[in-house]
Tab-separated table of C-alpha atoms in Angstrom:
chain	number	residue	atom	x	y	z
Y	1	MET	CA	-22.058	-48.629	289.996
Y	2	ASP	CA	-22.826	-45.524	291.693
Y	3	GLN	CA	-24.907	-45.256	295.376
Y	4	ALA	CA	-28.018	-43.956	293.582
Y	5	SER	CA	-28.161	-46.873	291.799
Y	6	ARG	CA	-27.910	-48.899	294.548
Y	7	THR	CA	-30.501	-47.467	295.847
Y	8	LEU	CA	-32.745	-47.726	293.484
Y	9	LEU	CA	-32.114	-52.030	292.838
Y	10	GLU	CA	-32.360	-52.496	296.557
Y	11	LEU	CA	-35.939	-50.986	296.522
Y	12	GLY	CA	-37.026	-53.371	294.630
Y	13	GLN	CA	-35.990	-56.141	296.843
Y	14	ALA	CA	-38.593	-55.046	298.742
Y	15	PRO	CA	-41.662	-57.777	299.525
Y	16	GLU	CA	-44.181	-55.599	297.960
Y	17	LEU	CA	-42.446	-54.295	294.280
Y	18	TYR	CA	-44.802	-51.626	293.933
Y	19	ARG	CA	-45.045	-49.503	297.132
Y	20	TYR	CA	-42.662	-46.100	295.771
Y	21	THR	CA	-44.545	-43.235	294.658
Y	22	SER	CA	-42.839	-40.611	291.982
Y	23	ALA	CA	-41.965	-38.307	294.024
Y	24	GLU	CA	-39.970	-40.735	296.167
Y	25	LEU	CA	-38.666	-42.428	293.205
Y	26	SER	CA	-37.705	-39.040	290.598
Y	27	PRO	CA	-34.861	-37.741	292.916
Y	28	LEU	CA	-33.198	-40.606	292.728
Y	29	ARG	CA	-33.760	-41.689	289.574
Y	30	LEU	CA	-32.239	-38.466	287.952
Y	31	GLU	CA	-29.321	-38.490	290.357
Y	32	ALA	CA	-28.955	-41.921	289.226
Y	33	ALA	CA	-29.110	-41.126	285.661
Y	34	ASP	CA	-26.403	-37.706	286.254
Y	35	ALA	CA	-23.817	-40.694	287.152
Y	36	VAL	CA	-24.221	-42.965	284.670
Y	37	VAL	CA	-24.851	-40.686	281.598
Y	38	ALA	CA	-21.147	-39.839	283.434
Y	39	GLU	CA	-19.622	-42.613	284.024
Y	40	ARG	CA	-20.787	-44.505	280.290
Y	41	ARG	CA	-19.030	-41.501	279.039
Y	42	GLN	CA	-15.752	-42.611	280.274
Y	43	GLN	CA	-16.541	-46.199	278.504
Y	44	VAL	CA	-18.852	-46.027	275.604
Y	45	PRO	CA	-16.756	-42.767	273.310
Y	46	ILE	CA	-20.200	-43.019	271.359
Y	47	LEU	CA	-22.634	-42.288	273.948
Y	48	ASP	CA	-19.636	-39.242	274.780
Y	49	ARG	CA	-19.424	-38.149	271.320
Y	50	ARG	CA	-23.363	-38.597	271.927
Y	51	ALA	CA	-23.202	-36.031	274.176
Y	52	ARG	CA	-20.819	-33.156	273.155
Y	53	ALA	CA	-22.942	-33.033	270.549
Y	54	ALA	CA	-25.838	-32.297	272.397
Y	55	GLY	CA	-24.418	-30.161	274.798
Y	56	ILE	CA	-25.059	-32.169	277.737
Y	57	ASP	CA	-22.521	-32.231	280.048
Y	58	ARG	CA	-25.055	-33.156	283.381
Y	59	ILE	CA	-28.090	-35.028	283.509
Y	60	SER	CA	-30.608	-32.589	285.701
Y	61	ARG	CA	-33.575	-33.431	283.863
Y	62	THR	CA	-35.043	-36.182	282.778
Y	63	SER	CA	-35.719	-34.881	278.972
Y	64	ASP	CA	-31.590	-33.833	279.290
Y	65	LEU	CA	-31.306	-38.142	278.321
Y	66	VAL	CA	-33.298	-38.143	275.386
Y	67	PRO	CA	-30.786	-37.132	273.090
Y	68	LEU	CA	-28.457	-39.594	274.235
Y	69	LEU	CA	-31.008	-42.407	274.058
Y	70	PHE	CA	-29.504	-44.902	271.338
Y	71	PRO	CA	-32.384	-46.864	269.338
Y	72	HIS	CA	-33.053	-50.691	269.535
Y	73	SER	CA	-31.866	-51.012	266.130
Y	74	THR	CA	-28.211	-50.061	267.318
Y	75	TYR	CA	-27.422	-53.426	268.437
Y	76	LYS	CA	-27.644	-54.592	265.037
Y	77	SER	CA	-25.591	-51.769	263.381
Y	78	TYR	CA	-22.899	-53.870	262.266
Y	79	PRO	CA	-21.861	-54.542	258.545
Y	80	ALA	CA	-23.937	-57.896	257.090
Y	81	THR	CA	-20.726	-58.746	255.282
Y	82	PHE	CA	-19.035	-59.580	259.134
Y	83	VAL	CA	-20.898	-62.160	259.470
Y	84	GLU	CA	-21.076	-63.419	255.682
Y	85	LYS	CA	-17.212	-63.297	255.608
Y	86	LYS	CA	-16.681	-64.627	259.053
Y	87	ARG	CA	-14.860	-61.599	259.706
Y	88	TRP	CA	-15.446	-61.759	264.214
Y	89	LYS	CA	-12.525	-60.019	265.177
Y	90	ASP	CA	-14.531	-57.111	263.094
Y	91	LEU	CA	-17.569	-57.904	264.701
Y	92	ALA	CA	-16.127	-58.324	267.883
Y	93	ARG	CA	-14.849	-54.057	267.330
Y	94	TRP	CA	-18.012	-53.424	266.712
Y	95	LEU	CA	-19.635	-54.234	269.234
Y	96	THR	CA	-16.765	-53.140	271.747
Y	97	THR	CA	-18.165	-50.182	270.710
Y	98	LEU	CA	-21.476	-50.105	272.329
Y	99	SER	CA	-19.944	-52.208	275.384
Y	100	SER	CA	-18.205	-50.331	278.500
Y	101	GLU	CA	-15.415	-52.752	278.336
Y	102	ASP	CA	-13.029	-54.405	275.251
Y	103	VAL	CA	-13.703	-57.671	273.947
Y	104	THR	CA	-11.398	-57.514	271.351
Y	105	ALA	CA	-8.873	-59.565	273.020
Y	106	VAL	CA	-10.862	-62.433	272.699
Y	107	GLY	CA	-9.416	-65.293	270.345
Y	108	PHE	CA	-11.747	-66.130	267.731
Y	109	ASP	CA	-9.988	-69.033	265.992
Y	110	GLY	CA	-12.034	-72.011	264.957
Y	111	VAL	CA	-14.940	-69.702	265.375
Y	112	ALA	CA	-17.750	-71.271	262.541
Y	113	ASP	CA	-21.068	-68.796	263.135
Y	114	GLU	CA	-22.575	-66.277	265.118
Y	115	ASP	CA	-23.545	-68.841	268.236
Y	116	ASP	CA	-19.769	-69.977	268.323
Y	117	TRP	CA	-19.712	-66.327	268.402
Y	118	VAL	CA	-21.170	-65.789	271.282
Y	119	ASP	CA	-20.080	-68.562	273.233
Y	120	ARG	CA	-16.848	-68.085	272.757
Y	121	LEU	CA	-17.256	-64.282	274.387
Y	122	ARG	CA	-19.338	-65.608	276.684
Y	123	ASP	CA	-16.429	-68.409	277.646
Y	124	ASN	CA	-14.472	-65.182	278.730
Y	125	GLY	CA	-17.002	-63.200	280.770
Y	126	HIS	CA	-18.484	-61.454	278.526
Y	127	PHE	CA	-22.076	-62.311	278.320
Y	128	VAL	CA	-23.832	-61.636	275.415
Y	129	LEU	CA	-27.020	-61.966	274.836
Y	130	ALA	CA	-28.628	-61.997	271.381
Y	131	THR	CA	-32.418	-61.393	269.769
Y	132	SER	CA	-34.036	-63.508	267.055
Y	133	GLY	CA	-33.448	-61.665	264.141
Y	134	THR	CA	-36.736	-61.396	262.882
Y	135	THR	CA	-35.173	-58.456	260.277
Y	136	GLY	CA	-32.625	-61.152	258.937
Y	137	LYS	CA	-29.783	-60.040	261.731
Y	138	CYS	CA	-29.449	-60.003	265.338
Y	139	SER	CA	-28.947	-57.805	267.927
Y	140	PHE	CA	-26.087	-58.222	270.183
Y	141	LEU	CA	-26.071	-57.162	273.498
Y	142	ARG	CA	-23.062	-57.033	276.155
Y	143	HIS	CA	-23.440	-57.828	279.568
Y	144	SER	CA	-21.239	-58.331	282.654
Y	145	ALA	CA	-20.931	-61.179	285.046
Y	146	GLU	CA	-22.132	-58.851	287.828
Y	147	ASP	CA	-25.299	-57.550	285.136
Y	148	ARG	CA	-26.066	-61.967	284.862
Y	149	ALA	CA	-26.487	-62.115	288.736
Y	150	ARG	CA	-28.854	-58.571	288.910
Y	151	LYS	CA	-30.950	-60.261	286.146
Y	152	VAL	CA	-31.169	-63.313	287.974
Y	153	ASP	CA	-32.198	-61.430	291.117
Y	154	ALA	CA	-35.004	-59.455	289.428
Y	155	PHE	CA	-36.233	-62.068	287.542
Y	156	ALA	CA	-36.379	-64.188	291.304
Y	157	ARG	CA	-38.116	-61.188	292.489
Y	158	GLN	CA	-40.824	-60.639	289.919
Y	159	LEU	CA	-41.633	-63.681	287.995
Y	160	GLY	CA	-45.475	-64.237	288.948
Y	161	TRP	CA	-46.333	-60.602	291.149
Y	162	PRO	CA	-48.578	-60.576	292.279
Y	163	PHE	CA	-50.489	-64.056	292.478
Y	164	ALA	CA	-47.663	-66.510	292.424
Y	165	ARG	CA	-44.142	-66.590	293.432
Y	166	ALA	CA	-41.299	-68.439	291.725
Y	167	ASP	CA	-40.366	-70.945	294.531
Y	168	GLY	CA	-39.771	-74.340	292.620
Y	169	SER	CA	-42.888	-76.074	293.539
Y	170	ARG	CA	-44.235	-76.458	290.283
Y	171	SER	CA	-43.777	-78.508	286.940
Y	172	TYR	CA	-41.931	-76.117	284.282
Y	173	PHE	CA	-42.913	-76.867	280.367
Y	174	TRP	CA	-41.520	-74.256	277.968
Y	175	LEU	CA	-42.422	-74.403	274.514
Y	176	GLY	CA	-39.770	-73.906	272.542
Y	177	PRO	CA	-36.119	-74.991	272.856
Y	178	HIS	CA	-33.529	-74.151	275.870
Y	179	VAL	CA	-30.426	-74.301	274.169
Y	180	GLY	CA	-28.897	-71.457	272.751
Y	181	VAL	CA	-27.474	-68.023	272.858
Y	182	ASN	CA	-31.227	-66.483	271.764
Y	183	SER	CA	-32.461	-64.315	275.148
Y	184	ALA	CA	-35.791	-66.418	274.960
Y	185	THR	CA	-33.675	-69.510	275.414
Y	186	ASP	CA	-32.397	-67.498	278.253
Y	187	ALA	CA	-35.530	-65.999	279.773
Y	188	ALA	CA	-36.700	-70.312	279.862
Y	189	ASN	CA	-33.711	-71.623	281.515
Y	190	LEU	CA	-34.271	-68.548	284.098
Y	191	GLY	CA	-37.791	-70.032	284.240
Y	192	ALA	CA	-36.669	-73.156	284.283
Y	193	HIS	CA	-34.100	-72.900	287.515
Y	194	LEU	CA	-37.049	-70.642	289.283
Y	195	TRP	CA	-40.267	-72.187	289.211
Y	196	SER	CA	-39.401	-75.709	289.188
Y	197	THR	CA	-36.580	-78.628	290.284
Y	198	PRO	CA	-34.065	-80.219	287.200
Y	199	ASP	CA	-36.257	-83.301	287.364
Y	200	ASN	CA	-39.839	-81.078	286.606
Y	201	ALA	CA	-38.545	-79.112	284.157
Y	202	PHE	CA	-39.340	-79.512	280.123
Y	203	PHE	CA	-38.947	-78.122	277.236
Y	204	LEU	CA	-40.309	-79.051	273.704
Y	205	THR	CA	-37.056	-79.770	272.253
Y	206	ASP	CA	-33.212	-79.921	273.035
Y	207	GLU	CA	-31.791	-78.714	269.502
Y	208	ARG	CA	-30.048	-75.966	269.670
Y	209	LEU	CA	-32.034	-72.670	268.659
Y	210	ARG	CA	-29.066	-71.095	266.196
Y	211	LEU	CA	-28.873	-67.713	264.970
Y	212	THR	CA	-27.782	-68.756	261.817
Y	213	ASP	CA	-31.138	-70.422	261.363
Y	214	ILE	CA	-32.739	-67.853	262.751
Y	215	SER	CA	-31.487	-65.298	260.392
Y	216	ARG	CA	-31.691	-67.594	257.426
Y	217	LEU	CA	-35.392	-67.915	257.800
Y	218	ALA	CA	-35.777	-64.401	258.682
Y	219	ALA	CA	-34.003	-63.062	255.628
Y	220	MET	CA	-36.181	-65.546	253.249
Y	221	ARG	CA	-39.478	-64.356	254.675
Y	222	ARG	CA	-37.800	-60.488	254.086
Y	223	ARG	CA	-37.163	-61.329	249.984
Y	224	MET	CA	-40.182	-63.094	249.482
Y	225	ALA	CA	-42.259	-60.348	250.549
Y	226	ASP	CA	-40.305	-58.178	248.620
Y	227	GLY	CA	-40.812	-60.354	245.722
Y	228	LEU	CA	-37.241	-60.669	245.069
Y	229	ALA	CA	-37.239	-64.817	245.908
Y	230	THR	CA	-37.053	-66.969	242.998
Y	231	PRO	CA	-39.555	-69.839	242.557
Y	232	GLY	CA	-37.231	-72.166	242.737
Y	233	GLU	CA	-35.971	-70.840	246.451
Y	234	ILE	CA	-38.758	-70.413	247.957
Y	235	ALA	CA	-39.672	-73.858	246.956
Y	236	ALA	CA	-36.407	-74.785	248.465
Y	237	PHE	CA	-37.070	-72.911	251.550
Y	238	GLU	CA	-40.720	-74.662	251.668
Y	239	ARG	CA	-39.216	-77.996	251.348
Y	240	ARG	CA	-36.742	-77.582	254.338
Y	241	GLN	CA	-39.130	-76.279	256.385
Y	242	ARG	CA	-41.507	-78.685	255.984
Y	243	ALA	CA	-38.665	-81.695	256.691
Y	244	ARG	CA	-37.950	-79.892	259.389
Y	245	THR	CA	-41.243	-79.587	260.884
Y	246	GLU	CA	-42.246	-83.220	260.392
Y	247	ALA	CA	-38.800	-84.458	262.121
Y	248	MET	CA	-39.821	-82.797	265.511
Y	249	TYR	CA	-43.182	-83.793	265.836
Y	250	PRO	CA	-42.701	-87.095	267.202
Y	251	ASP	CA	-41.273	-84.882	270.045
Y	252	ILE	CA	-43.805	-82.180	270.175
Y	253	ASP	CA	-46.226	-84.671	270.615
Y	254	ALA	CA	-44.998	-86.552	273.816
Y	255	PHE	CA	-43.660	-83.618	275.102
Y	256	VAL	CA	-47.416	-81.811	274.828
Y	257	ASP	CA	-48.855	-85.353	276.193
Y	258	ARG	CA	-46.577	-85.245	279.292
Y	259	LEU	CA	-48.104	-81.510	279.980
Y	260	LEU	CA	-51.445	-82.914	279.914
Y	261	ASP	CA	-50.778	-85.783	281.703
Y	262	ARG	CA	-49.728	-83.737	284.034
Y	263	ARG	CA	-52.547	-80.938	283.749
Y	264	ASN	CA	-53.819	-81.883	287.538
Y	265	GLU	CA	-50.798	-80.397	288.778
Y	266	LYS	CA	-49.570	-76.745	289.593
Y	267	LEU	CA	-47.797	-76.354	286.157
Y	268	SER	CA	-45.849	-73.580	284.689
Y	269	ILE	CA	-47.143	-72.884	281.132
Y	270	SER	CA	-44.864	-70.494	279.208
Y	271	GLY	CA	-44.650	-70.252	275.186
Y	272	THR	CA	-46.211	-68.018	272.246
Y	273	TRP	CA	-49.945	-68.403	271.597
Y	274	ALA	CA	-49.458	-70.206	268.353
Y	275	GLN	CA	-47.966	-72.749	270.871
Y	276	HIS	CA	-50.465	-72.698	272.581
Y	277	LEU	CA	-52.903	-73.534	269.997
Y	278	LEU	CA	-51.399	-76.332	269.595
Y	279	VAL	CA	-51.536	-77.760	273.249
Y	280	ARG	CA	-55.638	-77.225	273.057
Y	281	ASP	CA	-55.658	-79.162	269.642
Y	282	ARG	CA	-53.889	-81.820	271.218
Y	283	ALA	CA	-56.164	-82.212	273.572
Y	284	ARG	CA	-59.607	-81.835	271.570
Y	285	GLU	CA	-57.890	-85.243	270.150
Y	286	ARG	CA	-57.343	-87.239	273.099
Y	287	GLY	CA	-61.101	-85.648	273.719
Y	288	ILE	CA	-59.817	-83.510	277.249
Y	289	PRO	CA	-62.048	-80.822	277.573
Y	290	ASP	CA	-61.308	-77.119	277.817
Y	291	GLY	CA	-60.749	-75.681	281.475
Y	292	ALA	CA	-59.218	-78.865	282.765
Y	293	PHE	CA	-56.133	-77.571	284.081
Y	294	ASP	CA	-55.377	-77.519	287.943
Y	295	PRO	CA	-56.776	-73.506	289.157
Y	296	GLU	CA	-53.091	-73.136	290.356
Y	297	THR	CA	-51.256	-73.584	287.363
Y	298	ILE	CA	-49.959	-70.401	285.859
Y	299	VAL	CA	-50.101	-69.728	282.265
Y	300	SER	CA	-47.740	-67.429	280.794
Y	301	ALA	CA	-48.133	-66.285	276.516
Y	302	GLY	CA	-47.049	-63.702	274.381
Y	303	GLY	CA	-45.323	-63.061	271.380
Y	304	GLY	CA	-45.249	-65.040	268.226
Y	305	ILE	CA	-47.688	-63.958	266.090
Y	306	LYS	CA	-45.837	-62.284	262.987
Y	307	ASN	CA	-46.087	-64.666	259.824
Y	308	VAL	CA	-48.455	-66.445	261.568
Y	309	ALA	CA	-52.439	-67.295	260.763
Y	310	LEU	CA	-54.260	-66.948	263.695
Y	311	PRO	CA	-57.846	-66.856	263.968
Y	312	ASP	CA	-58.958	-63.248	265.374
Y	313	ASP	CA	-59.378	-64.512	268.643
Y	314	TYR	CA	-56.797	-66.496	269.269
Y	315	GLN	CA	-55.960	-65.081	272.780
Y	316	ASP	CA	-59.749	-65.573	274.174
Y	317	GLN	CA	-59.610	-69.752	272.501
Y	318	VAL	CA	-56.644	-70.117	275.186
Y	319	ALA	CA	-58.421	-68.679	277.563
Y	320	ARG	CA	-61.151	-71.005	276.846
Y	321	PHE	CA	-58.965	-73.698	276.980
Y	322	TYR	CA	-57.097	-73.108	280.261
Y	323	GLY	CA	-60.120	-71.885	281.873
Y	324	ALA	CA	-60.073	-70.644	285.737
Y	325	VAL	CA	-55.917	-70.600	285.764
Y	326	ILE	CA	-53.385	-68.403	287.234
Y	327	ARG	CA	-52.466	-65.530	284.176
Y	328	THR	CA	-49.215	-63.656	284.980
Y	329	GLY	CA	-48.130	-60.924	282.747
Y	330	THR	CA	-44.626	-59.102	282.170
Y	331	TYR	CA	-43.802	-56.202	279.798
Y	332	GLY	CA	-40.331	-56.709	279.216
Y	333	MET	CA	-37.382	-57.010	275.898
Y	334	THR	CA	-34.120	-58.010	275.340
Y	335	GLU	CA	-32.645	-54.745	275.950
Y	336	MET	CA	-33.861	-54.625	279.562
Y	337	PHE	CA	-33.304	-56.865	282.885
Y	338	GLN	CA	-36.118	-55.786	285.505
Y	339	LEU	CA	-39.399	-56.696	284.335
Y	340	MET	CA	-42.849	-54.221	284.761
Y	341	ASN	CA	-45.058	-57.214	285.709
Y	342	ARG	CA	-49.029	-56.839	284.833
Y	343	CYS	CA	-51.437	-56.225	288.164
Y	344	GLU	CA	-55.064	-57.244	288.846
Y	345	LYS	CA	-56.288	-54.264	286.697
Y	346	GLN	CA	-54.351	-55.389	283.672
Y	347	ARG	CA	-51.720	-52.474	283.999
Y	348	TYR	CA	-48.377	-53.103	284.131
Y	349	HIS	CA	-45.829	-51.331	287.191
Y	350	ILE	CA	-42.197	-49.668	286.735
Y	351	PRO	CA	-40.084	-51.312	289.297
Y	352	PRO	CA	-37.382	-49.000	291.193
Y	353	GLY	CA	-34.364	-49.815	289.157
Y	354	LEU	CA	-36.056	-48.625	285.856
Y	355	LEU	CA	-36.859	-45.320	284.191
Y	356	PRO	CA	-38.836	-44.739	281.815
Y	357	LEU	CA	-39.783	-42.646	279.090
Y	358	VAL	CA	-42.417	-42.192	276.536
Y	359	LEU	CA	-41.486	-40.368	273.273
Y	360	ASP	CA	-42.461	-38.917	270.457
Y	361	GLN	CA	-42.846	-41.549	267.312
Y	362	ALA	CA	-39.671	-39.681	265.824
Y	363	GLY	CA	-37.867	-40.639	269.242
Y	364	GLU	CA	-37.046	-36.642	269.736
Y	365	LYS	CA	-39.517	-34.945	272.244
Y	366	LEU	CA	-40.284	-36.583	275.589
Y	367	LEU	CA	-44.358	-37.337	276.541
Y	368	ASN	CA	-44.116	-38.025	279.803
Y	369	THR	CA	-42.802	-34.773	281.238
Y	370	GLU	CA	-43.894	-33.158	284.956
Y	371	ASP	CA	-46.582	-30.685	283.260
Y	372	VAL	CA	-48.900	-33.863	282.618
Y	373	THR	CA	-49.448	-36.069	285.811
Y	374	GLY	CA	-52.639	-37.336	285.721
Y	375	GLN	CA	-53.071	-37.681	282.055
Y	376	VAL	CA	-53.014	-40.560	279.691
Y	377	VAL	CA	-50.207	-40.315	276.824
Y	378	GLU	CA	-49.243	-41.888	273.942
Y	379	GLY	CA	-46.192	-42.991	272.375
Y	380	ARG	CA	-42.703	-44.613	271.903
Y	381	PHE	CA	-41.604	-46.182	275.216
Y	382	ALA	CA	-37.552	-46.008	275.938
Y	383	PHE	CA	-36.107	-46.281	279.090
Y	384	VAL	CA	-32.392	-46.604	281.167
Y	385	ASP	CA	-31.878	-49.605	282.579
Y	386	PHE	CA	-30.346	-49.047	286.333
Y	387	ALA	CA	-29.709	-52.372	286.961
Y	388	ILE	CA	-27.306	-52.631	283.172
Y	389	THR	CA	-23.199	-51.867	283.506
Y	390	GLY	CA	-22.103	-54.011	280.603
Y	391	ARG	CA	-23.050	-51.318	278.133
Y	392	TRP	CA	-25.248	-47.749	278.001
Y	393	SER	CA	-28.800	-49.275	278.708
Y	394	GLY	CA	-30.711	-46.268	277.503
Y	395	THR	CA	-32.867	-47.506	274.881
Y	396	ILE	CA	-35.898	-46.528	272.476
Y	397	THR	CA	-37.997	-49.416	271.479
Y	398	SER	CA	-40.708	-50.063	268.711
Y	399	ASP	CA	-43.019	-50.460	271.322
Y	400	ARG	CA	-45.991	-48.161	271.302
Y	401	VAL	CA	-47.506	-47.706	274.732
Y	402	ARG	CA	-50.396	-45.612	276.504
Y	403	PHE	CA	-48.686	-44.493	279.530
Y	404	ASP	CA	-50.595	-43.184	282.114
Y	405	THR	CA	-48.498	-40.617	284.566
Y	406	ALA	CA	-51.624	-40.782	287.433
Y	407	GLU	CA	-50.111	-40.769	290.879
Y	408	HIS	CA	-52.112	-44.120	291.501
Y	409	CYS	CA	-53.037	-47.215	289.692
Y	410	LEU	CA	-56.794	-48.572	289.670
Y	411	CYS	CA	-55.509	-51.101	291.952
Y	412	GLY	CA	-54.325	-49.142	294.672
Y	413	ARG	CA	-50.643	-48.608	294.214
Y	414	PRO	CA	-48.582	-46.281	293.207
Y	415	GLY	CA	-48.619	-45.363	289.536
Y	416	PRO	CA	-46.842	-44.716	286.682
Y	417	THR	CA	-48.270	-47.192	285.069
Y	418	ILE	CA	-48.120	-48.612	281.398
Y	419	LEU	CA	-52.067	-50.175	279.735
Y	420	ASP	CA	-52.225	-53.278	278.313
Y	421	THR	CA	-52.389	-51.959	274.694
Y	422	ILE	CA	-48.695	-52.550	273.884
Y	423	THR	CA	-48.180	-52.817	270.118
Y	424	ARG	CA	-45.402	-52.085	267.787
Y	425	TYR	CA	-44.981	-49.616	265.196
Y	426	ALA	CA	-45.532	-50.546	261.697
Y	427	THR	CA	-42.208	-51.572	259.481
Y	428	GLY	CA	-43.009	-48.628	257.310
Y	429	ASP	CA	-43.554	-45.886	260.654
Y	430	ASP	CA	-40.863	-47.232	262.364
Y	431	THR	CA	-38.296	-44.519	261.931
Y	432	ILE	CA	-35.967	-43.059	265.173
Y	433	GLY	CA	-34.467	-39.560	264.152
Y	434	CYS	CA	-31.089	-39.981	265.590
Y	435	ALA	CA	-30.372	-43.890	264.284
Y	436	GLY	CA	-28.685	-42.478	261.572
Y	437	THR	CA	-26.484	-39.838	263.630
Y	438	ILE	CA	-25.778	-42.974	266.027
Y	439	ASP	CA	-25.068	-45.617	263.136
Y	440	GLY	CA	-22.670	-42.743	261.539
Y	441	TYR	CA	-20.290	-42.702	264.655
Y	442	ILE	CA	-20.115	-45.855	264.875
Y	443	ARG	CA	-19.536	-46.382	261.399
Y	444	GLY	CA	-16.735	-43.556	262.054
Y	445	ALA	CA	-15.296	-45.965	265.272
Y	446	LEU	CA	-14.809	-48.806	262.991
Y	447	ALA	CA	-12.798	-47.196	259.883
Y	448	SER	CA	-10.866	-45.779	262.749
């Protein structure tokens, strides 16, 4: 890792995470970006090819990074037949095209599915994280052992900011499974390790969250939405889902009852909006009123609203149920390690080791340039995470953000900040201009 990147990460270890101004950070971030791109070009040939095509020899200004960023969809650009036909070596060849190290030396004998494939890579020093596969395909992102250690360190410093510190003093309740290679289960286990002790960490189920099941569920939902699923397929699918849900009911009730029985203690509760409503409904069955939790309890809620019917005021309902507790907020994703914490004024702050970029909808033009200081710009969020060395971390997301370029946040800390109005571009609108070109590079690399 280059010196500028190390310095930026060290600045993020200060007691006050967000005390540095853009004037202090911008030169270091530009220096780090130039050094990281130069190093990754030697390790990731697709990045080098992209830089040569764009005529970029070095990063002399932030806008030079834009043509080099990889769309989030790049990490699921492998042919579906690699999974369907269990071509695990070929899937490893694909992953190598996007990684800073070759993963094809790993043996894949006996691998049955994506979960086994990721497990095998992890057993051989390649810490791969997977997304949920909501489109029917999972994304796979490789990290090194050093990357993993940096992620744990970042979570230890950032979880709970600015209201509390993850010091192991709470009982931890994660409203989901904790076994699996999905990024959500990884975050849950990190949260349990940091907020609690092993005997005070509780999970909805010990059943493994399997990528295969998630992908099949997403694929069927997509077929149904496109009108391609037959009535027989839909009926069989719904029967399987009902049977699985009913089998879990006893475990769910026992888990929620344990959570409610501890409501007078300091807790850390994390889950999706729908799961929090499930806790609320169980509390009402037991006659437990709203606002019955210890005020030092930390509640984290977010996500889980796709394909789920929720009331329009679901956030307000969850807030009323828990009452005057601590509500922390973070903005992050599988593709990055360093979280962006939400302050008292409901703004997300940028850690020193993360370079934020706001692009136009097509992902081709930088909007948060130096000449827009003091303005709020709206566009597609992108970033470079200097904590990641296992791949090129420059990524374009599907998120639409409002980015306040003011030198200071309303909370008094240095800016810029991201407003708490983050949404996703609609599926039909989520087209990133460079995606087709980079996918073409990957196909060429696989064919060679």
